[in-house]
CSV table of C-alpha atoms in Angstrom, one decimal:
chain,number,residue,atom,x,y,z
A,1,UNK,CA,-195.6,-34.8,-12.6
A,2,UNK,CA,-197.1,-32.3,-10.1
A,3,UNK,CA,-199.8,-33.5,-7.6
A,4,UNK,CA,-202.1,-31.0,-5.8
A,5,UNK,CA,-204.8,-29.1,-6.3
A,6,UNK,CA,-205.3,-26.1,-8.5
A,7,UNK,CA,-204.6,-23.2,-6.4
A,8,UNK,CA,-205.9,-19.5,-6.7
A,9,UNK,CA,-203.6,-16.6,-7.7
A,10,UNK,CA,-203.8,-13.8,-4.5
A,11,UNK,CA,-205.8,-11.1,-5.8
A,12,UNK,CA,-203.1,-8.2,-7.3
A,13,UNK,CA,-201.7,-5.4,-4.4
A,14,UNK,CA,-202.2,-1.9,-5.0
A,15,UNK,CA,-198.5,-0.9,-4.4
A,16,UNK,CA,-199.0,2.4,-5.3
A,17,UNK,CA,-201.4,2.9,-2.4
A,18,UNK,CA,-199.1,1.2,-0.2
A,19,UNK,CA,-196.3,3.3,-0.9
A,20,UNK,CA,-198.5,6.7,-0.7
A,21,UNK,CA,-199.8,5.6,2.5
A,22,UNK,CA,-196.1,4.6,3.6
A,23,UNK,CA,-194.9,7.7,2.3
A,24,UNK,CA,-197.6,10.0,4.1
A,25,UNK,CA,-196.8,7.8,7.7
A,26,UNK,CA,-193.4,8.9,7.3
A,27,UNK,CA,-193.8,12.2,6.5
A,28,UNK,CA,-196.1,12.8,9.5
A,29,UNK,CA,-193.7,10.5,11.7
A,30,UNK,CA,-190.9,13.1,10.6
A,31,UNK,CA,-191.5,16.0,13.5
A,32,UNK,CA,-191.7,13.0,16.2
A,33,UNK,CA,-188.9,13.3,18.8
A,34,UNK,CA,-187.3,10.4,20.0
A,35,UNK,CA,-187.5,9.3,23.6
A,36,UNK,CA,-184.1,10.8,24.4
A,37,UNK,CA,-184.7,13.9,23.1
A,38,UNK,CA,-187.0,17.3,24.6
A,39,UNK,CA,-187.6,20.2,23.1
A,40,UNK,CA,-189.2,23.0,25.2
A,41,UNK,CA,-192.9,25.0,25.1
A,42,UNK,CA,-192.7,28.7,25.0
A,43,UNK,CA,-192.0,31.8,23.3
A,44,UNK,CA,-188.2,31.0,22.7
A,45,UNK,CA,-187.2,27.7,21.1
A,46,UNK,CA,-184.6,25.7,22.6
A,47,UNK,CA,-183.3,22.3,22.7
A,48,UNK,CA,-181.4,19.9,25.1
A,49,UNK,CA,-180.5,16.4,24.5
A,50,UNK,CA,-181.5,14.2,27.4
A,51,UNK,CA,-178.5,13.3,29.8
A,52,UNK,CA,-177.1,16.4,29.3
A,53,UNK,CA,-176.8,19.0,31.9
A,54,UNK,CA,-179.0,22.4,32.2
A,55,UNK,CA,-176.0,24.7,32.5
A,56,UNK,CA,-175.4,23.5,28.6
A,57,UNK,CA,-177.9,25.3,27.5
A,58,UNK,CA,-177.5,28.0,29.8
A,59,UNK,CA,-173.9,28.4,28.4
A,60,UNK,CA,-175.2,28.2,24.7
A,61,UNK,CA,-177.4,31.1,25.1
A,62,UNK,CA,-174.9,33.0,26.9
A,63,UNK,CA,-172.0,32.6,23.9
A,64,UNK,CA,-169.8,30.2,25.8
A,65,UNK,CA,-168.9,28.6,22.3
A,66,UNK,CA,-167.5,30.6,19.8
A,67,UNK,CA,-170.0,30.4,16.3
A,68,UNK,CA,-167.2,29.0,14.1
A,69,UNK,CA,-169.9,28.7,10.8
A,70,UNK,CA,-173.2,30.0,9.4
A,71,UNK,CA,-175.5,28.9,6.7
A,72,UNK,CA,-178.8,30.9,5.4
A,73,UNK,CA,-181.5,28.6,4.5
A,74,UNK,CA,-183.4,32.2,3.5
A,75,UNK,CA,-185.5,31.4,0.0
A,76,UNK,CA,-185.0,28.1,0.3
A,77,UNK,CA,-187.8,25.4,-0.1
A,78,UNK,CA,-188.1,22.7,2.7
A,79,UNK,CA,-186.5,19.9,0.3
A,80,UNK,CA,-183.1,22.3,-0.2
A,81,UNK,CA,-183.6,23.5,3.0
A,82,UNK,CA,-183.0,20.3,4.3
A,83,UNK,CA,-180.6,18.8,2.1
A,84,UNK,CA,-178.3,22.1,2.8
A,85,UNK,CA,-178.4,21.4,6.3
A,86,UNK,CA,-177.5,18.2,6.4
A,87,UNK,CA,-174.7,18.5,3.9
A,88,UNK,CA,-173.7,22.1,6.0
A,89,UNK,CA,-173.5,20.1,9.8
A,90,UNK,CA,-171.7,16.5,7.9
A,91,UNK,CA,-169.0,19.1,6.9
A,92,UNK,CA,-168.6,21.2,10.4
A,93,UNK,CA,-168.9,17.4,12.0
A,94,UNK,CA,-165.7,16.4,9.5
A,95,UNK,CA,-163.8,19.8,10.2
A,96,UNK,CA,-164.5,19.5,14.4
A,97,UNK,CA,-166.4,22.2,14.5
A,98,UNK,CA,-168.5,22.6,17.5
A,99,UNK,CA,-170.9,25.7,17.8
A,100,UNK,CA,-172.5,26.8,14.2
A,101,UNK,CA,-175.1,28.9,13.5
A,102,UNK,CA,-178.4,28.5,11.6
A,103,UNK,CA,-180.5,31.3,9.7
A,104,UNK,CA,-183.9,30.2,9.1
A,105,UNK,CA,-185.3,33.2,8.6
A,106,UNK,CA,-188.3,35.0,10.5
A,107,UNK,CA,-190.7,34.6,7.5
A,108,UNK,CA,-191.8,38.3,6.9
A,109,UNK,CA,-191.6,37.6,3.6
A,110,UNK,CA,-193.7,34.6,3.4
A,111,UNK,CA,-197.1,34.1,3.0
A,112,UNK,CA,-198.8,35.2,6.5
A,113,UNK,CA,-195.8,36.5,7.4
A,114,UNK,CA,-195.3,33.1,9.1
A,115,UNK,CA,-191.9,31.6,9.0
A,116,UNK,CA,-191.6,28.5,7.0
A,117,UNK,CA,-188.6,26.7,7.9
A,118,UNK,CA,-188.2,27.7,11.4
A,119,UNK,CA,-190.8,24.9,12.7
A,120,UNK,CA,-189.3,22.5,10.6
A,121,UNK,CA,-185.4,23.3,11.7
A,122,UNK,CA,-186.2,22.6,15.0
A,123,UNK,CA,-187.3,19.3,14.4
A,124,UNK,CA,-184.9,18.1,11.6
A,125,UNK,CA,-182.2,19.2,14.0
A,126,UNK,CA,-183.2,17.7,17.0
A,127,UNK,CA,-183.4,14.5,15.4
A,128,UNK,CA,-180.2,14.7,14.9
A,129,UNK,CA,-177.8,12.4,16.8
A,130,UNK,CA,-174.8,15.0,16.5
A,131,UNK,CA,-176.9,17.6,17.6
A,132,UNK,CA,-176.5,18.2,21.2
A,133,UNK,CA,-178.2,21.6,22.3
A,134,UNK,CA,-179.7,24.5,20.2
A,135,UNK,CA,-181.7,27.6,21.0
A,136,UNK,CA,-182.5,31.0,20.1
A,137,UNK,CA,-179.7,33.1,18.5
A,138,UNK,CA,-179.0,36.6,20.2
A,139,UNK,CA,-180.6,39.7,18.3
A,140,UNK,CA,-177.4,40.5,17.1
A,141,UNK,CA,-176.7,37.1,15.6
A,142,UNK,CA,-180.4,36.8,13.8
A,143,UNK,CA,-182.7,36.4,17.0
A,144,UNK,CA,-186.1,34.5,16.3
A,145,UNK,CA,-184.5,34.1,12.5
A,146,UNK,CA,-181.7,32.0,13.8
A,147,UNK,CA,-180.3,29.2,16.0
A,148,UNK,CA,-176.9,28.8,17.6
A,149,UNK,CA,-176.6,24.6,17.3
A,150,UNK,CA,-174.2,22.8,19.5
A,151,UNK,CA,-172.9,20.0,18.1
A,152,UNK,CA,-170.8,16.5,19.3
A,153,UNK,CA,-167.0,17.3,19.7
């Protein structure tokens, strides 16, 4: 037989909430860069990972790597956007590719005629831990509409 006394059930959990609230903390956790990582203030964007020296960004900009792929995020929303990507740099990682480049688009056709994705790029690539260096694509390879990324070997 049981002894003890008669104990009261915990009032019920909103899950839901919980999981909105999680949800929403994430999502606004999702442009934070991590400690090893800096991404630059001005006009153009750029990228370095920590550790690494200047003259690799330097050499990005100045088309020391060949571009060996492309992919267009253009029309996308931000889910495909992002799904593309990631699937796009897993299979230049798998082939050894090294310098890629990535089309974001300049947003003329968006509403404000402010870009979309190009923000959100940035961040999702520089969270990245294959993602080494990336900045501003010459105006013959897309300019403000695209990145040249440099990736792990």
């Amino acid at each position: 037989a049981r002894v003890g006394s008669k104990t009261e059930s915990p009032p019920p959990v909103p899950i839901q909430s919980l999981l909105d609230g999680h949800d929403a903390l994430v999502e606004s956790l999702a442009g934070a860069l991590s400690s090893d990582q800096s991404m630059e203030t001005g006009e153009e964007p750029s990228y370095l990972r920590t550790g690494l020296a200047r003259d690799v960004l330097h050499k990005l900009r100045r088309g020391h790597w060949v571009v060996q792929d492309v992919v267009d995020l253009h029309g996308l929303n931000r889910q495909e956007a992002r799904s593309l990507l990631a699937e796009f740099l897993g299979g230049c990682l798998k082939r050894g590719l090294r310098c890629v480049r990535v089309v974001h688009g300049k947003g003329l056709r968006s509403p404000g005629r402010e870009p979309v994705l190009k923000g959100k790029v940035q961040r999702w690539l520089a969270q990245r831990d294959d993602v080494l260096a990336f900045c501003e694509a010459p105006k013959n390879q897309g300019g403000s509409g695209a990145l040249l990324v440099l990736l792990k070997a």
